[in-house]
Amino acid sequence: MAKPIVAIVGRPNVGKSTLFNKLIGERRSIVEDTPGVTRDRIYGECEWSGRRFSVIDTGGIEPKTDNIILQQMRVQAELAVETADVIVFLCDVHTGLTADDREIAVMLKKSGKPVIPAVNKCDRVGQPPFEFYEFYELGFTEEPIAVSSVHGSGTGDLLDAVLAHLPAEEGEEEEDDRVKVAVIGKPNAGKSSIINKILGDNRLIVSDIAGTTRDAIDTQFENETGKYTFIDTAGIRRQAKINDKIEKYSVLRANMAVERADVCLLMIDAGTGITEQDEKIAGIAHEAGKPTIIVVNKWDTIEKDNGTVNAFNDKIRTALAYMPYAPILYVSAKTGQRIQNLFERIQYVYAQSTLRISTGMLNDVLAEATMRVQPPTDKGRRLKIYYMTQIAVAPPTFVIFCNKAELFHFSYQRYLENCLRDTFGFVGTPIKLIIRQKGEE
């Protein structure tokens, strides 16, 4: 049975993200005193009194607005309400009870879900301010709870109320077997669109406005090929264009998403082709040692002839010369072209990144490689390689013991890496070689 879900909803800028971060115990959501910062639903896990449940931080609900982003935020919040088992309706004691609060309350009552009203920014310990009591007018079955998302006061009472409405436990399953897939790329490359196509619903906001997705968002999915957690990341911009703190946080989130991913999908816009920014983003995944699939999106918009794919491949391989191991897949998130092929590729490169080779087999390859191409010499001194062993996976990491590490030229390391790939594959994943000196000084 999946974990119960608790959704935090409310107007923009009432402190939902701060409360979310307090409940899950980490800074998962971007927190900034700017309305509309949290645009999509953000998922996290909370544990209280031995119960574990998922928490959703939603974009603020603006009941009446012409702003396209705010309209989509409202849709996302409504979808979170539909998904949730319990709803925490967060209000702001400083602004008092507003007309928008009343409209949201009506919407939540229609959902038929248990609703716990919480009044945020009651920062003084003890008696809540006089303004707190007007929130009783909302008329929910549960009485309002005074909380401070910054200091954490009142959150214990809030979680006790949440637990009282959670469905009974039936043995919640662990989800550690899911392959975590980070979807990375520059803004407007189609990262959210491809996840929406996979999921079959508008789970993530899709807009032509660059920078729409600001947080890294986890979405679970499974099919006949396996179980996945897709992490949709904020589009990574050029550093010079990152003017405000929110965008800087988003770049940090994208880096964090790559760090916790098992596989990265590097989204490239076929219309603009491979850019310098794509090279830098790919470098993040490469340096982190993550298996990567290069996904060229919007392929349906390109006029093609017999040489189009080869020409595009050549441009990518030239620009991303440091990651020739990454397979390239041409897709269209709009039409669904080749989207299903992604799952087979994800599973394959993930398996390749966790491949373990016995020391005996490695040294057979090493002996043949050194016989074919002699190790380099310098001023009469020859590099002697004693043996090689694998010490880690994800990425596959090998230690090579030799007599003089300074003689182990990079070009010869690259040669040995290519020999390993020719023999064992390691498709889609970086390989790490560690040179250790042993014996002669």
Short mmCIF file of N, CA, C and O in Angstrom, two decimals, residues 26-154:
data_model
loop_
_atom_site.label_atom_id
_atom_site.label_comp_id
_atom_site.label_asym_id
_atom_site.label_seq_id
_atom_site.Cartn_x
_atom_site.Cartn_y
_atom_site.Cartn_z
N GLU A 26 13.92 19.10 5.92
CA GLU A 26 14.99 19.51 5.01
C GLU A 26 14.48 20.63 4.11
O GLU A 26 13.27 20.86 4.00
N ARG A 27 15.42 21.34 3.47
CA ARG A 27 15.03 22.46 2.61
C ARG A 27 14.76 21.94 1.20
O ARG A 27 15.53 22.17 0.27
N ARG A 28 13.67 21.21 1.03
CA ARG A 28 13.31 20.67 -0.29
C ARG A 28 12.64 21.73 -1.14
O ARG A 28 12.88 21.82 -2.33
N SER A 29 11.76 22.55 -0.56
CA SER A 29 11.09 23.59 -1.31
C SER A 29 11.86 24.89 -1.23
O SER A 29 12.46 25.21 -0.23
N ILE A 30 11.83 25.64 -2.31
CA ILE A 30 12.40 26.98 -2.30
C ILE A 30 11.56 27.86 -1.40
O ILE A 30 10.34 27.87 -1.49
N VAL A 31 12.21 28.60 -0.51
CA VAL A 31 11.49 29.51 0.38
C VAL A 31 11.95 30.93 0.08
O VAL A 31 13.12 31.24 0.18
N GLU A 32 11.06 31.77 -0.32
CA GLU A 32 11.38 33.16 -0.64
C GLU A 32 10.13 33.99 -0.45
O GLU A 32 9.02 33.52 -0.73
N ASP A 33 10.28 35.20 0.03
CA ASP A 33 9.12 36.04 0.33
C ASP A 33 8.60 36.70 -0.95
O ASP A 33 8.53 37.91 -1.06
N THR A 34 8.28 35.89 -1.92
CA THR A 34 7.75 36.36 -3.20
C THR A 34 6.57 35.47 -3.57
O THR A 34 6.73 34.26 -3.68
N PRO A 35 5.38 36.03 -3.80
CA PRO A 35 4.24 35.19 -4.16
C PRO A 35 4.52 34.40 -5.43
O PRO A 35 5.11 34.91 -6.38
N GLY A 36 4.09 33.14 -5.42
CA GLY A 36 4.19 32.33 -6.64
C GLY A 36 5.50 31.60 -6.81
O GLY A 36 5.77 31.09 -7.88
N VAL A 37 6.33 31.55 -5.78
CA VAL A 37 7.63 30.88 -5.92
C VAL A 37 7.45 29.39 -6.14
O VAL A 37 8.09 28.79 -6.98
N THR A 38 6.59 28.74 -5.36
CA THR A 38 6.34 27.30 -5.53
C THR A 38 5.23 27.14 -6.56
O THR A 38 4.08 27.42 -6.28
N ARG A 39 5.60 26.69 -7.74
CA ARG A 39 4.63 26.66 -8.84
C ARG A 39 4.01 25.28 -9.03
O ARG A 39 2.87 25.17 -9.43
N ASP A 40 4.78 24.24 -8.81
CA ASP A 40 4.28 22.87 -8.96
C ASP A 40 4.13 22.23 -7.59
O ASP A 40 4.50 22.82 -6.58
N ARG A 41 3.62 21.01 -7.61
CA ARG A 41 3.54 20.27 -6.36
C ARG A 41 4.90 19.67 -6.04
O ARG A 41 5.55 19.11 -6.89
N ILE A 42 5.34 19.82 -4.79
CA ILE A 42 6.60 19.26 -4.35
C ILE A 42 6.30 18.17 -3.33
O ILE A 42 5.50 18.37 -2.43
N TYR A 43 6.95 17.02 -3.50
CA TYR A 43 6.69 15.87 -2.63
C TYR A 43 7.82 15.69 -1.62
O TYR A 43 8.99 15.89 -1.93
N GLY A 44 7.47 15.29 -0.42
CA GLY A 44 8.46 14.93 0.60
C GLY A 44 7.85 13.89 1.52
O GLY A 44 6.68 13.53 1.38
N GLU A 45 8.66 13.41 2.46
CA GLU A 45 8.18 12.39 3.38
C GLU A 45 8.31 12.89 4.81
O GLU A 45 9.30 13.50 5.18
N CYS A 46 7.28 12.63 5.59
CA CYS A 46 7.26 13.03 7.00
C CYS A 46 6.98 11.80 7.86
O CYS A 46 6.26 10.89 7.43
N GLU A 47 7.59 11.77 9.04
CA GLU A 47 7.32 10.69 9.99
C GLU A 47 6.92 11.31 11.32
O GLU A 47 7.57 12.23 11.81
N TRP A 48 5.81 10.82 11.88
CA TRP A 48 5.32 11.35 13.15
C TRP A 48 4.66 10.22 13.92
O TRP A 48 3.81 9.52 13.38
N SER A 49 5.08 10.01 15.14
CA SER A 49 4.52 8.96 16.01
C SER A 49 4.51 7.60 15.33
O SER A 49 3.55 6.83 15.42
N GLY A 50 5.61 7.32 14.61
CA GLY A 50 5.74 6.01 13.98
C GLY A 50 5.04 5.85 12.65
O GLY A 50 5.16 4.80 12.02
N ARG A 51 4.30 6.86 12.21
CA ARG A 51 3.62 6.80 10.89
C ARG A 51 4.38 7.60 9.87
O ARG A 51 4.82 8.72 10.13
N ARG A 52 4.52 7.04 8.70
CA ARG A 52 5.14 7.76 7.59
C ARG A 52 4.07 8.13 6.57
O ARG A 52 3.18 7.33 6.27
N PHE A 53 4.18 9.33 6.05
CA PHE A 53 3.25 9.75 5.01
C PHE A 53 3.93 10.77 4.10
O PHE A 53 4.93 11.41 4.48
N SER A 54 3.41 10.89 2.89
CA SER A 54 3.94 11.87 1.93
C SER A 54 3.27 13.21 2.15
O SER A 54 2.09 13.27 2.50
N VAL A 55 4.03 14.27 1.95
CA VAL A 55 3.51 15.63 2.06
C VAL A 55 3.69 16.33 0.72
O VAL A 55 4.74 16.20 0.08
N ILE A 56 2.66 17.03 0.27
CA ILE A 56 2.72 17.78 -0.98
C ILE A 56 2.67 19.27 -0.66
O ILE A 56 1.75 19.73 0.01
N ASP A 57 3.67 19.99 -1.15
CA ASP A 57 3.66 21.45 -1.06
C ASP A 57 3.15 21.98 -2.40
O ASP A 57 3.73 21.69 -3.44
N THR A 58 2.08 22.75 -2.38
CA THR A 58 1.46 23.18 -3.63
C THR A 58 1.69 24.65 -3.90
O THR A 58 1.98 25.43 -2.99
N GLY A 59 1.55 25.03 -5.15
CA GLY A 59 1.51 26.44 -5.49
C GLY A 59 0.28 27.07 -4.88
O GLY A 59 -0.75 26.43 -4.68
N GLY A 60 0.37 28.34 -4.55
CA GLY A 60 -0.77 29.03 -3.91
C GLY A 60 -1.97 29.11 -4.82
O GLY A 60 -1.85 29.26 -6.03
N ILE A 61 -3.16 28.99 -4.23
CA ILE A 61 -4.40 29.05 -5.01
C ILE A 61 -4.86 30.51 -5.11
O ILE A 61 -5.10 31.17 -4.10
N GLU A 62 -4.96 31.00 -6.33
CA GLU A 62 -5.54 32.32 -6.59
C GLU A 62 -6.91 32.06 -7.21
O GLU A 62 -7.00 31.70 -8.38
N PRO A 63 -8.00 32.19 -6.46
CA PRO A 63 -9.32 31.82 -6.98
C PRO A 63 -9.68 32.54 -8.29
O PRO A 63 -10.25 31.94 -9.18
N LYS A 64 -9.34 33.80 -8.43
CA LYS A 64 -9.68 34.55 -9.64
C LYS A 64 -8.44 35.29 -10.13
O LYS A 64 -7.93 36.17 -9.45
N THR A 65 -7.94 34.89 -11.29
CA THR A 65 -6.77 35.55 -11.86
C THR A 65 -6.73 35.32 -13.37
O THR A 65 -7.20 34.30 -13.86
N ASP A 66 -6.15 36.29 -14.08
CA ASP A 66 -5.94 36.15 -15.52
C ASP A 66 -4.52 35.71 -15.83
O ASP A 66 -4.20 35.43 -16.99
N ASN A 67 -3.67 35.66 -14.81
CA ASN A 67 -2.28 35.27 -15.00
C ASN A 67 -2.21 33.77 -15.32
O ASN A 67 -2.67 32.94 -14.54
N ILE A 68 -1.60 33.43 -16.46
CA ILE A 68 -1.60 32.03 -16.91
C ILE A 68 -0.87 31.11 -15.94
O ILE A 68 -1.31 29.99 -15.66
N ILE A 69 0.25 31.60 -15.37
CA ILE A 69 0.99 30.78 -14.40
C ILE A 69 0.16 30.56 -13.15
O ILE A 69 0.05 29.43 -12.63
N LEU A 70 -0.48 31.61 -12.64
CA LEU A 70 -1.30 31.47 -11.43
C LEU A 70 -2.49 30.56 -11.68
O LEU A 70 -2.91 29.80 -10.81
N GLN A 71 -3.04 30.63 -12.91
CA GLN A 71 -4.15 29.73 -13.24
C GLN A 71 -3.70 28.28 -13.18
O GLN A 71 -4.40 27.42 -12.64
N GLN A 72 -2.51 28.01 -13.75
CA GLN A 72 -2.00 26.63 -13.74
C GLN A 72 -1.61 26.19 -12.33
O GLN A 72 -1.75 25.01 -11.98
N MET A 73 -1.13 27.13 -11.53
CA MET A 73 -0.85 26.80 -10.13
C MET A 73 -2.12 26.35 -9.43
O MET A 73 -2.10 25.40 -8.64
N ARG A 74 -3.22 27.02 -9.71
CA ARG A 74 -4.49 26.64 -9.09
C ARG A 74 -4.89 25.23 -9.52
O ARG A 74 -5.35 24.43 -8.71
N VAL A 75 -4.69 24.92 -10.81
CA VAL A 75 -5.01 23.58 -11.31
C VAL A 75 -4.17 22.54 -10.58
O VAL A 75 -4.67 21.48 -10.18
N GLN A 76 -2.86 22.85 -10.39
CA GLN A 76 -1.99 21.91 -9.71
C GLN A 76 -2.42 21.69 -8.26
O GLN A 76 -2.41 20.57 -7.75
N ALA A 77 -2.81 22.77 -7.59
CA ALA A 77 -3.27 22.67 -6.20
C ALA A 77 -4.55 21.84 -6.13
O ALA A 77 -4.72 21.00 -5.22
N GLU A 78 -5.44 22.04 -7.09
CA GLU A 78 -6.68 21.27 -7.11
C GLU A 78 -6.40 19.80 -7.33
O GLU A 78 -7.05 18.92 -6.74
N LEU A 79 -5.42 19.50 -8.19
CA LEU A 79 -5.05 18.10 -8.43
C LEU A 79 -4.46 17.49 -7.17
O LEU A 79 -4.71 16.32 -6.85
N ALA A 80 -3.67 18.28 -6.42
CA ALA A 80 -3.11 17.79 -5.15
C ALA A 80 -4.23 17.47 -4.17
O ALA A 80 -4.17 16.48 -3.44
N VAL A 81 -5.26 18.32 -4.14
CA VAL A 81 -6.40 18.08 -3.26
C VAL A 81 -7.09 16.77 -3.63
O VAL A 81 -7.47 15.97 -2.75
N GLU A 82 -7.23 16.51 -4.92
CA GLU A 82 -7.86 15.26 -5.37
C GLU A 82 -7.03 14.05 -4.94
O GLU A 82 -7.57 12.99 -4.61
N THR A 83 -5.72 14.20 -4.96
CA THR A 83 -4.81 13.09 -4.64
C THR A 83 -4.71 12.81 -3.15
O THR A 83 -4.48 11.68 -2.73
N ALA A 84 -4.89 13.85 -2.34
CA ALA A 84 -4.58 13.78 -0.91
C ALA A 84 -5.60 12.99 -0.11
O ALA A 84 -6.77 12.90 -0.47
N ASP A 85 -5.13 12.42 1.00
CA ASP A 85 -6.01 11.79 1.99
C ASP A 85 -6.46 12.82 3.04
O ASP A 85 -7.57 12.73 3.56
N VAL A 86 -5.57 13.77 3.36
CA VAL A 86 -5.85 14.81 4.34
C VAL A 86 -5.31 16.13 3.77
O VAL A 86 -4.27 16.15 3.12
N ILE A 87 -6.02 17.23 4.03
CA ILE A 87 -5.61 18.54 3.53
C ILE A 87 -5.34 19.46 4.71
O ILE A 87 -6.16 19.57 5.63
N VAL A 88 -4.18 20.11 4.68
CA VAL A 88 -3.87 21.18 5.63
C VAL A 88 -4.10 22.50 4.90
O VAL A 88 -3.44 22.79 3.91
N PHE A 89 -5.07 23.27 5.37
CA PHE A 89 -5.41 24.56 4.77
C PHE A 89 -4.71 25.64 5.57
O PHE A 89 -5.09 25.94 6.70
N LEU A 90 -3.66 26.23 4.98
CA LEU A 90 -2.83 27.18 5.70
C LEU A 90 -3.25 28.63 5.40
O LEU A 90 -3.40 29.01 4.23
N CYS A 91 -3.43 29.39 6.45
CA CYS A 91 -3.78 30.81 6.34
C CYS A 91 -2.72 31.65 7.05
O CYS A 91 -1.83 31.11 7.72
N ASP A 92 -2.83 32.96 6.93
CA ASP A 92 -1.83 33.89 7.47
C ASP A 92 -2.49 34.82 8.49
O ASP A 92 -3.37 35.60 8.14
N VAL A 93 -2.04 34.74 9.74
CA VAL A 93 -2.64 35.55 10.78
C VAL A 93 -2.37 37.04 10.56
O VAL A 93 -3.15 37.89 10.97
N HIS A 94 -1.27 37.37 9.89
CA HIS A 94 -0.91 38.77 9.68
C HIS A 94 -1.88 39.46 8.71
O HIS A 94 -2.25 40.62 8.91
N THR A 95 -2.28 38.76 7.65
CA THR A 95 -3.21 39.35 6.68
C THR A 95 -4.66 39.18 7.13
O THR A 95 -5.55 39.84 6.60
N GLY A 96 -4.89 38.26 8.08
CA GLY A 96 -6.25 38.02 8.54
C GLY A 96 -7.05 37.18 7.55
O GLY A 96 -6.52 36.73 6.53
N LEU A 97 -8.29 36.95 7.86
CA LEU A 97 -9.18 36.14 7.01
C LEU A 97 -9.57 36.97 5.79
O LEU A 97 -10.16 38.04 5.91
N THR A 98 -9.25 36.47 4.60
CA THR A 98 -9.51 37.21 3.36
C THR A 98 -10.63 36.55 2.56
O THR A 98 -11.03 35.41 2.84
N ALA A 99 -11.09 37.26 1.54
CA ALA A 99 -12.12 36.72 0.66
C ALA A 99 -11.61 35.48 -0.07
O ALA A 99 -12.36 34.52 -0.29
N ASP A 100 -10.34 35.50 -0.45
CA ASP A 100 -9.76 34.34 -1.12
C ASP A 100 -9.73 33.13 -0.20
O ASP A 100 -9.98 31.99 -0.62
N ASP A 101 -9.42 33.35 1.09
CA ASP A 101 -9.47 32.25 2.07
C ASP A 101 -10.86 31.62 2.09
O ASP A 101 -10.99 30.39 2.13
N ARG A 102 -11.87 32.47 2.09
CA ARG A 102 -13.25 31.96 2.14
C ARG A 102 -13.58 31.14 0.89
O ARG A 102 -14.22 30.09 0.99
N GLU A 103 -13.14 31.62 -0.28
CA GLU A 103 -13.41 30.88 -1.53
C GLU A 103 -12.68 29.54 -1.55
O GLU A 103 -13.23 28.53 -2.00
N ILE A 104 -11.45 29.54 -1.07
CA ILE A 104 -10.69 28.28 -1.01
C ILE A 104 -11.37 27.32 -0.05
O ILE A 104 -11.45 26.11 -0.31
N ALA A 105 -11.86 27.83 1.07
CA ALA A 105 -12.56 26.98 2.05
C ALA A 105 -13.77 26.30 1.43
O ALA A 105 -14.02 25.11 1.67
N VAL A 106 -14.51 27.05 0.61
CA VAL A 106 -15.68 26.47 -0.08
C VAL A 106 -15.24 25.33 -0.99
O VAL A 106 -15.84 24.25 -1.02
N MET A 107 -14.15 25.56 -1.75
CA MET A 107 -13.63 24.54 -2.66
C MET A 107 -13.21 23.29 -1.88
O MET A 107 -13.49 22.15 -2.29
N LEU A 108 -12.53 23.48 -0.75
CA LEU A 108 -12.05 22.34 0.03
C LEU A 108 -13.20 21.55 0.65
O LEU A 108 -13.15 20.32 0.73
N LYS A 109 -14.24 22.24 1.09
CA LYS A 109 -15.40 21.54 1.65
C LYS A 109 -16.07 20.67 0.60
O LYS A 109 -16.54 19.57 0.89
N LYS A 110 -16.08 21.15 -0.65
CA LYS A 110 -16.69 20.36 -1.73
C LYS A 110 -15.89 19.10 -2.04
O LYS A 110 -16.42 18.13 -2.59
N SER A 111 -14.60 19.10 -1.69
CA SER A 111 -13.76 17.93 -1.98
C SER A 111 -14.17 16.72 -1.16
O SER A 111 -13.90 15.58 -1.55
N GLY A 112 -14.80 16.96 0.00
CA GLY A 112 -15.19 15.85 0.87
C GLY A 112 -14.04 15.25 1.64
O GLY A 112 -14.22 14.25 2.36
N LYS A 113 -12.85 15.83 1.52
CA LYS A 113 -11.67 15.31 2.24
C LYS A 113 -11.58 15.95 3.63
O LYS A 113 -12.07 17.06 3.84
N PRO A 114 -10.94 15.27 4.60
CA PRO A 114 -10.70 15.89 5.90
C PRO A 114 -9.81 17.12 5.73
O PRO A 114 -8.77 17.04 5.07
N VAL A 115 -10.22 18.25 6.30
CA VAL A 115 -9.47 19.49 6.18
C VAL A 115 -9.10 19.99 7.58
O VAL A 115 -9.96 20.09 8.45
N ILE A 116 -7.82 20.29 7.77
CA ILE A 116 -7.35 20.84 9.04
C ILE A 116 -6.90 22.27 8.79
O ILE A 116 -5.88 22.50 8.14
N PRO A 117 -7.64 23.26 9.28
CA PRO A 117 -7.22 24.65 9.10
C PRO A 117 -6.07 24.99 10.04
O PRO A 117 -6.11 24.66 11.23
N ALA A 118 -5.02 25.59 9.49
CA ALA A 118 -3.87 25.99 10.29
C ALA A 118 -3.59 27.47 10.02
O ALA A 118 -3.62 27.91 8.87
N VAL A 119 -3.36 28.21 11.08
CA VAL A 119 -3.12 29.65 10.95
C VAL A 119 -1.64 29.91 11.24
O VAL A 119 -1.17 29.72 12.36
N ASN A 120 -0.92 30.32 10.21
CA ASN A 120 0.52 30.46 10.29
C ASN A 120 0.95 31.83 10.81
O ASN A 120 0.15 32.76 10.85
N LYS A 121 2.22 31.91 11.15
CA LYS A 121 2.88 33.15 11.61
C LYS A 121 2.39 33.58 13.00
O LYS A 121 2.48 34.75 13.35
N CYS A 122 1.87 32.60 13.77
CA CYS A 122 1.57 32.85 15.19
C CYS A 122 2.87 32.58 15.95
O CYS A 122 3.05 31.52 16.57
N ASP A 123 3.81 33.52 15.85
CA ASP A 123 5.18 33.27 16.28
C ASP A 123 5.39 33.41 17.79
O ASP A 123 6.37 32.90 18.33
N ARG A 124 4.50 34.11 18.47
CA ARG A 124 4.66 34.27 19.91
C ARG A 124 4.19 33.01 20.64
O ARG A 124 3.12 32.49 20.38
N VAL A 125 5.01 32.53 21.54
CA VAL A 125 4.68 31.32 22.31
C VAL A 125 3.57 31.66 23.30
O VAL A 125 3.56 32.72 23.92
N GLY A 126 2.63 30.71 23.43
CA GLY A 126 1.54 30.90 24.38
C GLY A 126 0.24 31.25 23.66
O GLY A 126 -0.11 30.62 22.67
N GLN A 127 -0.46 32.24 24.16
CA GLN A 127 -1.76 32.62 23.61
C GLN A 127 -1.61 33.19 22.20
O GLN A 127 -0.81 34.09 21.97
N PRO A 128 -2.37 32.65 21.22
CA PRO A 128 -2.29 33.20 19.86
C PRO A 128 -2.86 34.62 19.83
O PRO A 128 -3.65 35.00 20.70
N PRO A 129 -2.51 35.41 18.81
CA PRO A 129 -3.02 36.78 18.73
C PRO A 129 -4.54 36.79 18.53
O PRO A 129 -5.13 35.79 18.09
N PHE A 130 -5.13 37.93 18.85
CA PHE A 130 -6.59 38.06 18.75
C PHE A 130 -7.10 37.73 17.36
O PHE A 130 -8.17 37.12 17.20
N GLU A 131 -6.33 38.09 16.32
CA GLU A 131 -6.76 37.87 14.93
C GLU A 131 -6.94 36.39 14.59
O GLU A 131 -7.65 36.03 13.65
N PHE A 132 -6.30 35.52 15.38
CA PHE A 132 -6.39 34.08 15.12
C PHE A 132 -7.83 33.59 15.18
O PHE A 132 -8.24 32.72 14.40
N TYR A 133 -8.61 34.15 16.08
CA TYR A 133 -9.94 33.59 16.36
C TYR A 133 -10.94 33.84 15.24
O TYR A 133 -11.96 33.13 15.14
N GLU A 134 -10.66 34.79 14.34
CA GLU A 134 -11.61 35.02 13.25
C GLU A 134 -11.62 33.86 12.25
O GLU A 134 -12.55 33.71 11.47
N PHE A 135 -10.58 33.01 12.29
CA PHE A 135 -10.52 31.89 11.35
C PHE A 135 -11.51 30.77 11.72
O PHE A 135 -11.71 29.85 10.93
N TYR A 136 -12.11 30.87 12.91
CA TYR A 136 -13.19 29.93 13.25
C TYR A 136 -14.37 30.13 12.30
O TYR A 136 -15.19 29.23 12.11
N GLU A 137 -14.48 31.32 11.70
CA GLU A 137 -15.59 31.61 10.78
C GLU A 137 -15.57 30.73 9.54
O GLU A 137 -16.57 30.62 8.83
N LEU A 138 -14.43 30.08 9.25
CA LEU A 138 -14.36 29.23 8.07
C LEU A 138 -15.30 28.03 8.19
O LEU A 138 -15.71 27.46 7.18
N GLY A 139 -15.62 27.63 9.42
CA GLY A 139 -16.65 26.63 9.62
C GLY A 139 -16.26 25.20 9.34
O GLY A 139 -17.12 24.37 8.99
N PHE A 140 -14.99 24.86 9.50
CA PHE A 140 -14.58 23.47 9.32
C PHE A 140 -14.88 22.66 10.58
O PHE A 140 -15.01 23.21 11.68
N THR A 141 -14.99 21.35 10.42
CA THR A 141 -15.22 20.47 11.56
C THR A 141 -14.07 20.55 12.54
O THR A 141 -14.27 20.60 13.76
N GLU A 142 -12.85 20.55 12.01
CA GLU A 142 -11.66 20.69 12.86
C GLU A 142 -11.46 22.15 13.24
O GLU A 142 -11.62 23.05 12.41
N GLU A 143 -11.09 22.41 14.47
CA GLU A 143 -10.80 23.77 14.90
C GLU A 143 -9.46 24.23 14.34
O GLU A 143 -8.55 23.41 14.14
N PRO A 144 -9.29 25.52 14.07
CA PRO A 144 -8.00 26.03 13.58
C PRO A 144 -6.88 25.76 14.58
O PRO A 144 -7.10 25.75 15.80
N ILE A 145 -5.69 25.53 14.06
CA ILE A 145 -4.50 25.28 14.88
C ILE A 145 -3.50 26.40 14.61
O ILE A 145 -3.16 26.67 13.45
N ALA A 146 -3.04 27.05 15.66
CA ALA A 146 -2.04 28.12 15.52
C ALA A 146 -0.66 27.50 15.37
O ALA A 146 -0.24 26.67 16.18
N VAL A 147 0.05 27.90 14.30
CA VAL A 147 1.38 27.35 14.05
C VAL A 147 2.35 28.47 13.68
O VAL A 147 1.94 29.56 13.27
N SER A 148 3.62 28.17 13.82
CA SER A 148 4.68 29.01 13.30
C SER A 148 5.58 28.12 12.46
O SER A 148 6.33 27.30 13.01
N SER A 149 5.49 28.24 11.14
CA SER A 149 6.29 27.37 10.27
C SER A 149 7.77 27.70 10.38
O SER A 149 8.62 26.84 10.12
N VAL A 150 8.09 28.92 10.79
CA VAL A 150 9.49 29.31 10.95
C VAL A 150 10.08 28.66 12.20
O VAL A 150 11.16 28.06 12.17
N HIS A 151 9.38 28.78 13.33
CA HIS A 151 9.91 28.28 14.61
C HIS A 151 9.48 26.85 14.92
O HIS A 151 10.08 26.19 15.78
N GLY A 152 8.44 26.37 14.24
CA GLY A 152 7.99 25.00 14.45
C GLY A 152 6.96 24.85 15.55
O GLY A 152 6.46 23.74 15.77
N SER A 153 6.61 25.92 16.23
CA SER A 153 5.61 25.80 17.30
C SER A 153 4.24 25.47 16.71
O SER A 153 3.86 25.98 15.65
N GLY A 154 3.52 24.59 17.38
CA GLY A 154 2.19 24.18 16.92
C GLY A 154 2.21 23.06 15.91
O GLY A 154 1.15 22.47 15.62
#
